[in-house]
Tab-separated table of C-alpha atoms and ligand atoms in Angstrom:
chain	number	residue	atom	x	y	z
T	87	UNK	CA	165.098	-59.144	238.047
T	88	UNK	CA	161.697	-58.958	239.699
T	89	UNK	CA	158.828	-61.125	238.543
T	90	UNK	CA	156.747	-57.916	238.359
T	91	UNK	CA	159.147	-56.181	235.884
T	92	UNK	CA	159.368	-59.364	233.892
T	93	UNK	CA	155.590	-59.533	233.610
T	94	UNK	CA	155.511	-55.826	232.621
T	95	UNK	CA	158.001	-56.362	229.753
T	96	UNK	CA	156.203	-59.601	228.709
T	97	UNK	CA	152.759	-57.698	228.550
T	98	UNK	CA	154.309	-54.749	226.668
T	99	UNK	CA	156.092	-57.051	224.159
T	100	UNK	CA	153.099	-59.145	223.488
T	101	UNK	CA	150.950	-56.023	222.886
T	102	UNK	CA	153.457	-54.557	220.429
T	103	UNK	CA	153.847	-58.045	218.706
T	104	UNK	CA	150.143	-58.116	218.290
T	105	UNK	CA	150.025	-54.468	216.953
T	106	UNK	CA	152.689	-55.704	214.388
T	107	UNK	CA	150.758	-58.639	213.319
T	108	UNK	CA	147.557	-56.714	212.854
T	109	UNK	CA	149.390	-53.943	210.932
T	110	UNK	CA	151.011	-56.632	208.750
T	111	UNK	CA	147.730	-58.328	208.103
T	112	UNK	CA	146.063	-54.949	207.155
T	113	UNK	CA	148.825	-54.339	204.624
T	114	UNK	CA	148.879	-57.736	203.188
T	115	UNK	CA	152.387	-58.196	204.530
T	116	UNK	CA	154.252	-61.243	206.097
T	117	UNK	CA	154.933	-60.213	209.871
T	118	UNK	CA	157.968	-62.188	209.421
T	119	UNK	CA	159.411	-59.442	207.155
T	120	UNK	CA	159.276	-57.004	210.006
T	121	UNK	CA	162.012	-57.030	212.558
T	122	UNK	CA	161.239	-55.447	215.979
T	123	UNK	CA	164.197	-53.487	217.627
T	124	UNK	CA	163.344	-52.903	221.257
T	125	UNK	CA	164.938	-49.538	222.255
T	126	UNK	CA	166.371	-49.946	225.661
T	127	UNK	CA	167.970	-46.531	226.062
T	128	UNK	CA	167.819	-45.272	229.664
T	129	UNK	CA	166.868	-48.680	230.895
T	130	UNK	CA	169.165	-50.965	232.869
T	131	UNK	CA	171.123	-53.867	231.383
T	132	UNK	CA	168.960	-56.233	233.575
T	133	UNK	CA	165.834	-55.182	231.429
T	134	UNK	CA	167.957	-56.343	228.355
T	135	UNK	CA	168.599	-59.676	229.861
T	136	UNK	CA	164.812	-59.966	230.577
T	137	UNK	CA	163.944	-59.093	227.054
T	138	UNK	CA	166.444	-61.747	225.705
T	139	UNK	CA	164.643	-64.326	227.842
T	140	UNK	CA	161.384	-63.163	226.283
T	141	UNK	CA	162.853	-63.843	222.803
T	142	UNK	CA	163.981	-60.263	221.780
T	143	UNK	CA	166.844	-60.688	219.313
T	144	UNK	CA	167.463	-56.922	218.552
T	145	UNK	CA	167.986	-53.963	220.810
T	146	UNK	CA	168.382	-50.388	220.038
T	147	UNK	CA	170.561	-47.878	222.003
T	148	UNK	CA	171.155	-44.208	221.250
T	149	UNK	CA	174.030	-43.053	223.577
T	150	UNK	CA	177.487	-44.467	223.244
T	151	UNK	CA	178.558	-44.377	226.761
T	152	UNK	CA	175.471	-45.881	228.084
T	153	UNK	CA	175.635	-48.564	225.440
T	154	UNK	CA	179.351	-49.312	226.180
T	155	UNK	CA	178.574	-49.653	229.889
T	156	UNK	CA	175.708	-52.194	229.160
T	157	UNK	CA	177.613	-54.230	226.731
T	158	UNK	CA	180.620	-54.465	228.971
T	159	UNK	CA	178.239	-55.553	231.864
T	160	UNK	CA	176.413	-58.061	229.567
T	161	UNK	CA	178.838	-61.196	229.982
T	162	UNK	CA	178.519	-61.052	233.824
T	163	UNK	CA	174.783	-60.148	234.004
T	164	UNK	CA	173.545	-62.393	231.310
T	165	UNK	CA	175.179	-65.585	232.398
T	166	UNK	CA	175.999	-66.984	228.984
T	167	UNK	CA	172.893	-65.904	227.215
T	168	UNK	CA	173.847	-64.860	223.775
T	169	UNK	CA	173.774	-61.073	223.243
T	170	UNK	CA	170.977	-59.591	221.261
T	171	UNK	CA	172.112	-57.809	218.068
T	172	UNK	CA	172.826	-54.001	218.950
T	173	UNK	CA	171.471	-51.289	216.856
T	174	UNK	CA	173.063	-47.845	217.312
T	175	UNK	CA	170.060	-45.585	216.539
T	176	UNK	CA	171.226	-42.221	218.027
T	177	UNK	CA	172.966	-39.185	216.827
T	178	UNK	CA	176.537	-40.164	216.292
T	179	UNK	CA	179.483	-37.857	217.175
T	180	UNK	CA	182.729	-38.394	215.138
T	181	UNK	CA	184.757	-39.053	218.117
T	182	UNK	CA	182.527	-41.981	219.184
T	183	UNK	CA	182.589	-43.880	215.963
T	184	UNK	CA	185.618	-46.221	217.126
T	185	UNK	CA	183.717	-47.206	220.357
T	186	UNK	CA	180.407	-47.759	218.466
T	187	UNK	CA	182.248	-49.848	215.862
T	188	UNK	CA	183.337	-52.264	218.698
T	189	UNK	CA	179.954	-53.271	219.849
T	190	UNK	CA	177.207	-52.201	217.358
T	191	UNK	CA	176.039	-54.705	214.647
T	192	UNK	CA	174.025	-52.017	212.975
T	193	UNK	CA	174.304	-48.255	212.833
T	194	UNK	CA	171.203	-46.556	211.723
T	195	UNK	CA	172.250	-42.873	211.987
T	196	UNK	CA	174.952	-42.255	209.370
T	197	UNK	CA	174.257	-38.813	207.987
T	198	UNK	CA	177.535	-37.295	206.853
T	199	UNK	CA	180.612	-38.445	204.811
T	200	UNK	CA	182.960	-38.050	207.804
T	201	UNK	CA	181.033	-40.778	209.694
T	202	UNK	CA	181.387	-43.124	206.808
T	203	UNK	CA	185.193	-42.778	206.763
T	204	UNK	CA	185.391	-43.003	210.611
T	205	UNK	CA	183.109	-46.014	210.923
T	206	UNK	CA	185.027	-47.890	208.176
T	207	UNK	CA	188.339	-47.284	209.947
T	208	UNK	CA	186.714	-48.208	213.431
T	209	UNK	CA	185.381	-51.428	211.809
T	210	UNK	CA	188.698	-52.312	210.334
T	211	UNK	CA	190.492	-51.822	213.593
T	212	UNK	CA	187.845	-53.886	215.384
T	213	UNK	CA	188.012	-56.560	212.853
T	214	UNK	CA	184.230	-56.362	212.305
T	215	UNK	CA	181.741	-55.509	209.635
T	216	UNK	CA	179.007	-53.091	210.365
T	217	UNK	CA	175.604	-53.025	208.787
T	218	UNK	CA	174.731	-49.324	207.965
T	219	UNK	CA	171.736	-47.290	207.316
T	220	UNK	CA	171.725	-43.715	206.056
T	221	UNK	CA	169.516	-41.459	208.185
T	222	UNK	CA	167.273	-39.194	206.166
T	223	UNK	CA	165.620	-35.989	207.469
T	224	UNK	CA	162.120	-36.022	205.949
T	225	UNK	CA	161.375	-32.349	206.437
T	226	UNK	CA	164.937	-31.297	205.558
T	227	UNK	CA	165.215	-29.890	209.043
T	228	UNK	CA	168.440	-31.760	210.194
T	229	UNK	CA	168.233	-30.772	213.900
T	230	UNK	CA	167.411	-34.352	214.798
T	231	UNK	CA	170.021	-35.642	212.395
T	232	UNK	CA	169.754	-36.886	208.941
T	233	UNK	CA	170.475	-35.838	205.301
T	234	UNK	CA	168.041	-34.284	202.964
T	235	UNK	CA	166.268	-36.539	200.566
T	236	UNK	CA	168.437	-35.163	197.779
T	237	UNK	CA	171.742	-36.121	199.551
T	238	UNK	CA	170.604	-39.672	200.527
T	239	UNK	CA	171.607	-41.368	197.320
T	240	UNK	CA	175.256	-40.044	197.204
T	241	UNK	CA	175.777	-40.777	200.974
T	242	UNK	CA	174.366	-44.322	200.307
T	243	UNK	CA	176.996	-44.668	197.544
T	244	UNK	CA	179.645	-43.724	199.866
T	245	UNK	CA	178.610	-46.322	202.459
T	246	UNK	CA	178.381	-48.986	199.788
T	247	UNK	CA	182.022	-48.301	198.687
T	248	UNK	CA	183.425	-48.152	202.040
T	249	UNK	CA	185.476	-51.127	203.305
T	250	UNK	CA	183.875	-52.905	206.382
T	251	UNK	CA	180.525	-51.351	205.949
T	252	UNK	CA	177.489	-53.013	204.346
T	253	UNK	CA	174.894	-50.686	203.066
T	254	UNK	CA	171.448	-51.998	204.221
T	255	UNK	CA	168.967	-49.079	203.577
T	256	UNK	CA	167.545	-45.861	205.005
T	257	UNK	CA	166.413	-44.693	208.449
T	258	UNK	CA	164.126	-41.852	209.426
T	259	UNK	CA	162.510	-40.283	212.562
T	260	UNK	CA	159.229	-38.723	211.307
T	261	UNK	CA	159.017	-34.849	211.569
T	262	UNK	CA	157.110	-33.911	214.775
T	263	UNK	CA	154.525	-31.803	212.783
T	264	UNK	CA	153.948	-33.993	209.842
T	265	UNK	CA	151.565	-36.909	209.276
T	266	UNK	CA	153.658	-39.990	209.825
T	267	UNK	CA	151.843	-42.047	207.107
T	268	UNK	CA	152.953	-39.315	204.528
T	269	UNK	CA	156.393	-39.143	205.937
T	270	UNK	CA	156.870	-42.957	205.739
T	271	UNK	CA	155.577	-42.977	202.136
T	272	UNK	CA	158.136	-40.496	201.253
T	273	UNK	CA	160.784	-42.553	202.960
T	274	UNK	CA	159.618	-45.627	201.025
T	275	UNK	CA	160.088	-43.760	197.711
T	276	UNK	CA	163.659	-42.752	198.810
T	277	UNK	CA	164.362	-46.481	199.831
T	278	UNK	CA	163.188	-47.589	196.403
T	279	UNK	CA	165.433	-45.182	194.746
T	280	UNK	CA	168.536	-46.351	196.741
T	281	UNK	CA	167.533	-50.023	196.216
T	282	UNK	CA	167.663	-49.450	192.479
T	283	UNK	CA	171.344	-48.625	192.786
T	284	UNK	CA	172.069	-51.085	195.631
T	285	UNK	CA	169.889	-54.218	195.385
T	286	UNK	CA	171.180	-55.323	198.745
T	287	UNK	CA	169.894	-52.235	200.560
T	288	UNK	CA	166.405	-53.567	201.481
T	289	UNK	CA	165.960	-52.305	204.885
T	290	UNK	CA	163.535	-49.438	205.867
T	291	UNK	CA	164.060	-48.369	209.565
T	292	UNK	CA	160.919	-46.581	210.484
T	293	UNK	CA	158.094	-46.756	213.078
T	294	UNK	CA	158.158	-46.006	216.762
T	295	UNK	CA	155.689	-46.680	219.616
T	296	UNK	CA	153.240	-44.182	218.337
T	297	UNK	CA	153.208	-44.816	214.665
T	298	UNK	CA	154.443	-48.398	213.921
T	299	UNK	CA	151.145	-49.089	212.126
T	300	UNK	CA	151.781	-46.355	209.495
T	301	UNK	CA	155.359	-47.496	209.225
T	302	UNK	CA	154.405	-51.145	208.401
T	303	UNK	CA	151.740	-49.917	205.992
T	304	UNK	CA	154.496	-47.989	204.177
T	305	UNK	CA	156.790	-51.021	203.976
T	306	UNK	CA	159.000	-50.729	206.979
T	307	UNK	CA	161.320	-53.650	207.548
T	308	UNK	CA	162.716	-52.489	210.972
T	309	UNK	CA	160.786	-50.881	213.820
T	310	UNK	CA	162.322	-49.096	216.650
T	311	UNK	CA	159.913	-49.382	219.640
T	312	UNK	CA	160.816	-48.242	223.130
T	313	UNK	CA	158.154	-46.862	225.427
T	314	UNK	CA	155.380	-49.139	224.374
T	315	UNK	CA	157.384	-52.053	225.720
T	316	UNK	CA	159.383	-50.633	228.549
T	317	UNK	CA	157.242	-47.905	229.765
T	318	UNK	CA	158.056	-44.200	229.793
T	319	UNK	CA	161.728	-43.515	230.063
T	320	UNK	CA	163.264	-42.650	233.383
T	321	UNK	CA	164.779	-39.144	233.591
T	322	UNK	CA	168.214	-38.777	231.895
T	323	UNK	CA	170.886	-39.454	234.475
A	546	PLP	C1	163.939	-43.416	221.424
A	546	PLP	C2	163.883	-43.675	220.004
A	546	PLP	C3	162.910	-44.491	219.479
A	546	PLP	C4	161.797	-45.185	220.380
A	546	PLP	O1	160.892	-44.229	220.682
A	546	PLP	P1	159.506	-44.804	221.415
A	546	PLP	O2	158.658	-43.603	220.994
A	546	PLP	O3	159.863	-44.784	222.807
A	546	PLP	O4	159.103	-45.944	220.762
A	546	PLP	C5	163.069	-44.783	218.118
A	546	PLP	N1	163.957	-44.165	217.386
A	546	PLP	C6	164.925	-43.470	217.761
A	546	PLP	C7	166.011	-42.818	216.892
A	546	PLP	C8	164.932	-43.153	219.108
A	546	PLP	O5	165.814	-42.272	219.545
């Protein structure tokens, strides 16, 4: 790892942490109630190690194959550093659930019943428990994944009832054309409804590089920030 890359990541991280503090202060919230997930998709495992050295405890990955490669490389590259918690945040194909269940600590993108059954079976086989969020599509256009707001409650019930899975809350990617503040307020309302039925489901996963302030203002507990820390993503391999 070059000192230059390390300095770049330290700067990006410091800037984002400052933004979170400012947004929390503006919202009258404790910044400790906001978990930063650094989205490392498309970046090498050496960047993950550098981030761990900078105090990052949570990383996000969106493609199973890439995440599997990084996690299997981790023990050798990381030289005994504890592995950060891994959040799977990408669209999940049914045939990848067994693999994801082996390394992910949290899955943010559950958006159909079939995934609930498969992840539950995968967790059982791997002897693990998975923290799960239901992904909601806030404009009811599911092209980027997510159930409609109407379907969120029943899918949340299914997750809560599934062996090996712990329902933690809801996740959303804001619709491209919409005002993120408004989208995140809508997500907040859906989260509150789910929490009334499942008091343990306290998480709201929302907020990316461009809109983390609006997400914090709406009550997000988990931010997924990539490019503001790592720089723009290299072209897909
Ligand atoms: C890539 C990605 C992010 C991070 O986006 P940035 O704009 O780079 O911060 C957040 N959430 C999901 C689901 C992603 O795929």
